[in-house]
Amino acid sequence: ELKVNLETLLFPPLRDQETMEELQRSFSPPPCPSTVTVRRNPPRRARATPFTTAAKPPSASANTHDVPAFPIDEILSIQIPQSEPKSSVPESLKIFLRIKPLKIVTKVTTTKSRPRNVWPQNPWKKNNAKENRNPENAKKKKKSEEACIALNDPYSVTLTPPEALQELKRSKTEVYEGFSHVFPADCSQNDVYGKMVQPLLEDFMKGKSGMLAALGPSGSGKTHTVFGTPKDPGIVPLTLRQIFKKSDESSPGGSLRSFHLSIFEIYSERGKGEKAYDLLGDGSSELSVQQSTIRGLKEVPIKNLEETESLIGQAMLKRATATTNSNTQSSRSQCIINIRAAHNGVSNETKTQSSDAMLTIVDLAGAEREKRTGNQGERLVESNFINNTSMVFGQCLRALLEYQKNRKKGFQKHHQNSLLTRYLRDYLEGKKRMALILTVKAGEEDYLDTSYLLRQASPYMKIKFDNTEEVCNKRQLK
C-alpha cells in the first residue's frame, strides 16, 4: 500500500482532455475583442462662423451676362519702357577745377609828418620803402604778382613754384591732369553750371540722387561759385531756375512733381563740439544728426523761383561768417543745401513713376593756415574745426579709394569722426553719385595752398562708382 501511495504522489494519474481544457480556461485571461474604440474627449458641437452663416454662392446656371470680361488684351497692350542697360564700365568720380582770377591791388601811400617825441620807425622798413622806389624792385614786385598755375588744356594744369621756393628740392614744376574740366579765370558762372551741374540735374529729374561739393582754401571762391550774387548767380540759383523750367515743360497741365528745400549748417561754437543748425528756421534750434538723416530739420515746399531765392537769401544771412586776413567774409561753417523731388504721378513721356530723389550741394568752409589768416582765440578754434572737417572728408575719400584697390583689407570708416561725413555717408562709401569742384587762387603767394589741395585731390579721380542708385520704374494701370 505504501508503494502504491508513493507512485500516486510521484506519478499522478493522467487526466482526460476535457479536464485539462477546463483547467486552461480557468487560469487563462479572457480573449481581447477584435476591434476596440477609445473615446478620450466628448463630442463637441462647432460654433457658427461668418463663413458657415454666409449665403451660398449662386449656382452656375445663374445669369452671368452682367459680369465684365477680364481685360487681358488691354493689359497685354501696355508697353513697359525698357530701362537703359547698365554700363559694364564703372563711372569715375568727376572732379572739376576752377581758377580764381588774379586781383592786382595798388596801394597809394601818402607821406605823413612824424610828430615829435615819437620813437623812429624801423630802419628796415625805411630801406624797403627806398628800394621799392627803384625800377629794379618794381620789376621784382611785378614778377611776384604773376600766376603760379597755368592752363594747359581743358583737362590739365601746370603748377610752377615761385622763385623763392625753386631752390628747394621739394618744390618743382608739376603737371596735374585727368580733371573732368578745368575752368579758366575768365570763365562765367553759366559755363560752370553747363559743364558740371547740368548732367547731375538731368539725372535728378529722372529720379537719381546726387551730390556736389565745393572744396578749396579760404578765399578761393567756393561760396561765389555755389551761390554767386544777384547780378551773377551761382550754381544753386541756376539749378533752381532749370528745375522749375523743366517741371513746367514736362507737365504743363499740372505738376507731377513737388519740390522741397532744406538748408542747414554745421558749426563749432567756441570749441564746444560740432552742432547742426537749421537755417530755414529760427537759426538757434540745434538739430540731431543720426547717420544720413537729421531730426527736426525744416523742409519747405517750393513752388516758384522768387519765393525760393528769398528763402535762400534769408538762410545766408543766418550763416556764420567772419573777417580774416585772407578773406573779408570767410565762412565759418559747412553749409548743406538739399533739394528733394517728390513724384506725385506718372510721367507723360515715360509712363512711369520714379522714386523720390535728393540733390545735395555742399559749400565747405575753406581750409586755413594760421600764418595766412592771423586767427587768434575764437577764430583759431573755428579754424581747427574747419581744417579737421576737411581732413576727415579727405580721409573718407582716400579710404574708399584704398578699399576699391584691395577689398581684402577692409573698408576703414572715418565718417564717424565728423558730422558732415556722417551725413554724407552714402556718397563717401560710393553708393551714390557725387562730384567735386576744386577752387584755387592763382597768385604765387597762394602756391602752398594750391599745391597741397591738388596733391591731395588728384588721386580721387581713380574712385569708381560700382553700386550707383538706379531709377525706380513702376508700371501704372488705369
Short mmCIF file of C-alpha atoms in Angstrom, two decimals, residues 67-282:
data_model
loop_
_atom_site.label_atom_id
_atom_site.label_comp_id
_atom_site.label_asym_id
_atom_site.label_seq_id
_atom_site.Cartn_x
_atom_site.Cartn_y
_atom_site.Cartn_z
CA VAL A 67 -20.13 90.45 -65.35
CA PRO A 68 -17.47 92.24 -67.49
CA ALA A 69 -14.82 90.16 -69.15
CA PHE A 70 -11.26 90.21 -67.81
CA PRO A 71 -9.31 92.93 -69.74
CA ILE A 72 -6.40 90.72 -70.69
CA ASP A 73 -5.95 92.33 -74.12
CA GLU A 74 -5.74 95.80 -72.58
CA ILE A 75 -3.15 94.68 -70.05
CA LEU A 76 -1.02 92.96 -72.66
CA SER A 77 -1.14 96.04 -74.91
CA ILE A 78 0.56 98.24 -72.29
CA GLN A 79 4.14 98.96 -73.31
CA ILE A 80 6.61 98.90 -70.44
CA PRO A 81 9.55 101.25 -71.13
CA GLN A 82 12.83 99.45 -71.06
CA SER A 83 15.41 100.93 -68.75
CA GLU A 84 18.78 101.83 -70.16
CA PRO A 85 21.22 98.94 -70.00
CA LYS A 86 23.67 99.28 -67.15
CA SER A 87 27.14 100.02 -68.40
CA SER A 88 29.74 97.43 -67.56
CA VAL A 89 32.34 100.18 -67.16
CA PRO A 90 32.07 101.80 -63.70
CA GLU A 91 31.67 105.54 -63.54
CA SER A 92 34.62 107.55 -62.23
CA LEU A 93 34.41 110.37 -59.73
CA LYS A 94 34.15 113.66 -61.62
CA ILE A 95 36.48 116.37 -60.33
CA PHE A 96 36.38 119.90 -61.74
CA LEU A 97 38.89 122.70 -61.17
CA ARG A 98 38.16 126.43 -61.19
CA ILE A 99 40.90 129.05 -61.11
CA LYS A 100 40.15 132.34 -59.41
CA PRO A 101 41.34 135.38 -61.38
CA LEU A 102 44.18 137.47 -60.04
CA LYS A 103 43.44 140.81 -58.46
CA ILE A 104 46.23 143.38 -58.62
CA VAL A 105 45.80 145.83 -55.77
CA THR A 106 47.80 149.04 -55.96
CA LYS A 107 48.41 150.80 -52.67
CA VAL A 108 48.67 154.57 -52.68
CA THR A 109 51.00 155.73 -49.90
CA THR A 110 50.96 159.28 -48.59
CA THR A 111 53.76 160.88 -46.59
CA LYS A 112 52.73 161.90 -43.12
CA SER A 113 54.64 164.24 -40.84
CA ARG A 114 56.03 162.36 -37.89
CA PRO A 115 55.25 164.10 -34.60
CA ARG A 116 57.93 164.85 -32.07
CA ASN A 117 58.82 162.69 -29.09
CA VAL A 118 57.94 159.56 -31.01
CA TRP A 119 60.22 156.61 -31.47
CA PRO A 120 61.62 156.48 -35.01
CA GLN A 121 60.26 153.85 -37.35
CA ASN A 122 62.03 150.62 -38.07
CA PRO A 123 65.03 151.42 -40.32
CA TRP A 124 64.41 148.14 -42.16
CA LYS A 125 61.03 149.46 -43.26
CA LYS A 126 62.67 152.68 -44.44
CA ASN A 127 65.16 150.76 -46.50
CA ASN A 128 62.37 148.67 -48.03
CA ALA A 129 60.45 151.81 -48.87
CA LYS A 130 63.52 153.25 -50.62
CA GLU A 131 64.12 150.04 -52.50
CA ASN A 132 60.53 149.95 -53.74
CA ARG A 133 61.12 153.26 -55.49
CA ASN A 134 63.84 151.74 -57.65
CA PRO A 135 62.77 150.31 -61.04
CA GLU A 136 64.56 147.02 -60.37
CA ASN A 137 62.45 146.42 -57.28
CA ALA A 138 59.35 147.34 -59.25
CA LYS A 139 60.19 144.58 -61.72
CA LYS A 140 60.58 142.10 -58.87
CA LYS A 141 57.22 143.18 -57.47
CA LYS A 142 55.67 142.73 -60.87
CA LYS A 143 57.03 139.20 -61.05
CA SER A 144 55.58 138.32 -57.64
CA GLU A 145 52.10 139.12 -58.94
CA GLU A 146 52.32 136.53 -61.71
CA ALA A 147 50.22 133.38 -61.58
CA CYS A 148 51.66 130.14 -60.27
CA ILE A 149 49.16 127.95 -62.13
CA ALA A 150 48.73 127.78 -65.90
CA LEU A 151 46.08 126.10 -68.03
CA ASN A 152 47.46 123.52 -70.48
CA ASP A 153 44.17 122.28 -71.92
CA PRO A 154 40.61 121.81 -70.63
CA TYR A 155 41.76 118.80 -68.59
CA SER A 156 45.21 119.64 -67.14
CA VAL A 157 47.18 122.45 -65.48
CA THR A 158 50.83 123.18 -64.67
CA LEU A 159 51.80 124.40 -61.22
CA THR A 160 55.05 126.39 -61.02
CA PRO A 161 56.62 127.32 -57.67
CA PRO A 162 57.71 130.93 -57.08
CA GLU A 163 61.37 131.89 -57.33
CA ALA A 164 61.76 131.89 -53.56
CA LEU A 165 60.86 128.19 -53.42
CA GLN A 166 62.53 126.96 -56.61
CA GLU A 167 65.83 126.42 -54.80
CA LEU A 168 64.22 123.83 -52.54
CA LYS A 169 64.41 120.25 -53.73
CA ARG A 170 60.79 119.55 -52.85
CA SER A 171 59.42 122.41 -54.91
CA LYS A 172 59.36 121.74 -58.62
CA THR A 173 57.07 122.26 -61.57
CA GLU A 174 54.22 119.75 -61.53
CA VAL A 175 51.57 118.84 -64.08
CA TYR A 176 48.13 117.73 -62.86
CA GLU A 177 45.91 116.11 -65.44
CA GLY A 178 42.79 113.97 -65.57
CA PHE A 179 40.26 116.60 -64.48
CA SER A 180 36.75 116.35 -65.86
CA HIS A 181 37.11 120.01 -66.87
CA VAL A 182 39.29 122.97 -65.89
CA PHE A 183 37.57 126.37 -65.80
CA PRO A 184 39.99 129.23 -66.53
CA ALA A 185 39.97 132.53 -64.69
CA ASP A 186 37.78 134.22 -67.33
CA CYS A 187 35.00 131.61 -67.28
CA SER A 188 31.44 132.56 -66.33
CA GLN A 189 29.00 131.04 -63.87
CA ASN A 190 26.93 129.69 -66.75
CA ASP A 191 29.98 127.83 -68.07
CA VAL A 192 30.46 126.16 -64.70
CA TYR A 193 26.80 125.22 -64.48
CA GLY A 194 26.62 123.82 -68.02
CA LYS A 195 29.67 121.55 -67.68
CA MET A 196 29.28 120.42 -64.09
CA VAL A 197 25.70 120.71 -62.81
CA GLN A 198 23.63 120.06 -65.92
CA PRO A 199 24.37 116.29 -66.04
CA LEU A 200 23.57 115.94 -62.34
CA LEU A 201 20.32 117.85 -62.80
CA GLU A 202 19.20 115.62 -65.68
CA ASP A 203 19.71 112.52 -63.53
CA PHE A 204 17.97 114.26 -60.64
CA MET A 205 14.86 114.91 -62.73
CA LYS A 206 14.85 111.20 -63.66
CA GLY A 207 14.83 110.13 -60.02
CA LYS A 208 18.54 109.71 -59.25
CA SER A 209 20.13 111.33 -56.21
CA GLY A 210 23.40 113.21 -56.47
CA MET A 211 25.78 115.40 -54.52
CA LEU A 212 28.13 118.24 -55.43
CA ALA A 213 30.76 119.55 -53.01
CA ALA A 214 32.98 122.63 -53.31
CA LEU A 215 36.49 122.34 -51.81
CA GLY A 216 39.35 124.80 -51.61
CA PRO A 217 41.38 127.14 -49.41
CA SER A 218 39.85 130.17 -47.76
CA GLY A 219 39.02 132.97 -50.18
CA SER A 220 39.31 130.85 -53.34
CA GLY A 221 35.72 131.44 -54.50
CA LYS A 222 33.73 128.45 -53.22
CA THR A 223 30.77 130.42 -51.90
CA HIS A 224 30.77 132.61 -55.01
CA THR A 225 30.66 129.50 -57.19
CA VAL A 226 27.82 127.95 -55.18
CA PHE A 227 25.61 131.00 -54.52
CA GLY A 228 27.02 133.87 -56.57
CA THR A 229 25.47 137.34 -56.48
CA PRO A 230 22.12 138.75 -57.65
CA LYS A 231 23.79 140.00 -60.83
CA ASP A 232 25.97 136.92 -61.28
CA PRO A 233 24.06 133.92 -59.83
CA GLY A 234 25.89 130.74 -58.93
CA ILE A 235 25.14 127.03 -59.03
CA VAL A 236 22.18 126.99 -56.64
CA PRO A 237 20.11 129.78 -58.28
CA LEU A 238 20.82 128.48 -61.79
CA THR A 239 19.85 124.96 -60.74
CA LEU A 240 16.54 126.14 -59.28
CA ARG A 241 15.73 128.04 -62.47
CA GLN A 242 16.22 124.94 -64.57
CA ILE A 243 14.25 122.78 -62.13
CA PHE A 244 11.13 124.95 -62.37
CA LYS A 245 11.56 125.33 -66.12
CA LYS A 246 11.84 121.58 -66.75
CA SER A 247 8.98 120.86 -64.36
CA ASP A 248 6.64 123.20 -66.26
CA GLU A 249 7.69 121.77 -69.63
CA SER A 250 7.21 118.12 -68.61
CA SER A 251 3.73 118.68 -67.10
CA PRO A 252 2.04 121.81 -68.50
CA GLY A 253 -1.42 120.83 -67.25
CA GLY A 254 -0.29 120.23 -63.68
CA SER A 255 2.98 119.46 -62.00
CA LEU A 256 3.63 115.77 -61.35
CA ARG A 257 6.49 116.65 -59.01
CA SER A 258 6.68 118.61 -55.81
CA PHE A 259 9.98 120.12 -54.70
CA HIS A 260 11.15 120.74 -51.15
CA LEU A 261 14.08 122.80 -49.87
CA SER A 262 16.10 122.43 -46.67
CA ILE A 263 19.28 124.27 -45.63
CA PHE A 264 21.39 123.73 -42.53
CA GLU A 265 24.92 124.42 -41.34
CA ILE A 266 27.41 122.53 -39.17
CA TYR A 267 29.30 124.86 -36.86
CA SER A 268 31.63 124.59 -33.88
CA GLU A 269 30.98 127.42 -31.46
CA ARG A 270 33.85 128.22 -29.09
CA GLY A 271 35.22 124.71 -29.24
CA LYS A 272 32.08 123.12 -27.75
CA GLY A 273 31.87 120.45 -30.42
CA GLU A 274 30.08 120.26 -33.74
CA LYS A 275 26.44 121.28 -33.88
CA ALA A 276 23.92 121.48 -36.71
CA TYR A 277 21.57 124.46 -37.04
CA ASP A 278 18.55 124.89 -39.29
CA LEU A 279 18.98 127.99 -41.47
CA LEU A 280 15.35 127.98 -42.64
CA GLY A 281 14.11 128.02 -39.05
CA ASP A 282 14.92 130.49 -36.32
#
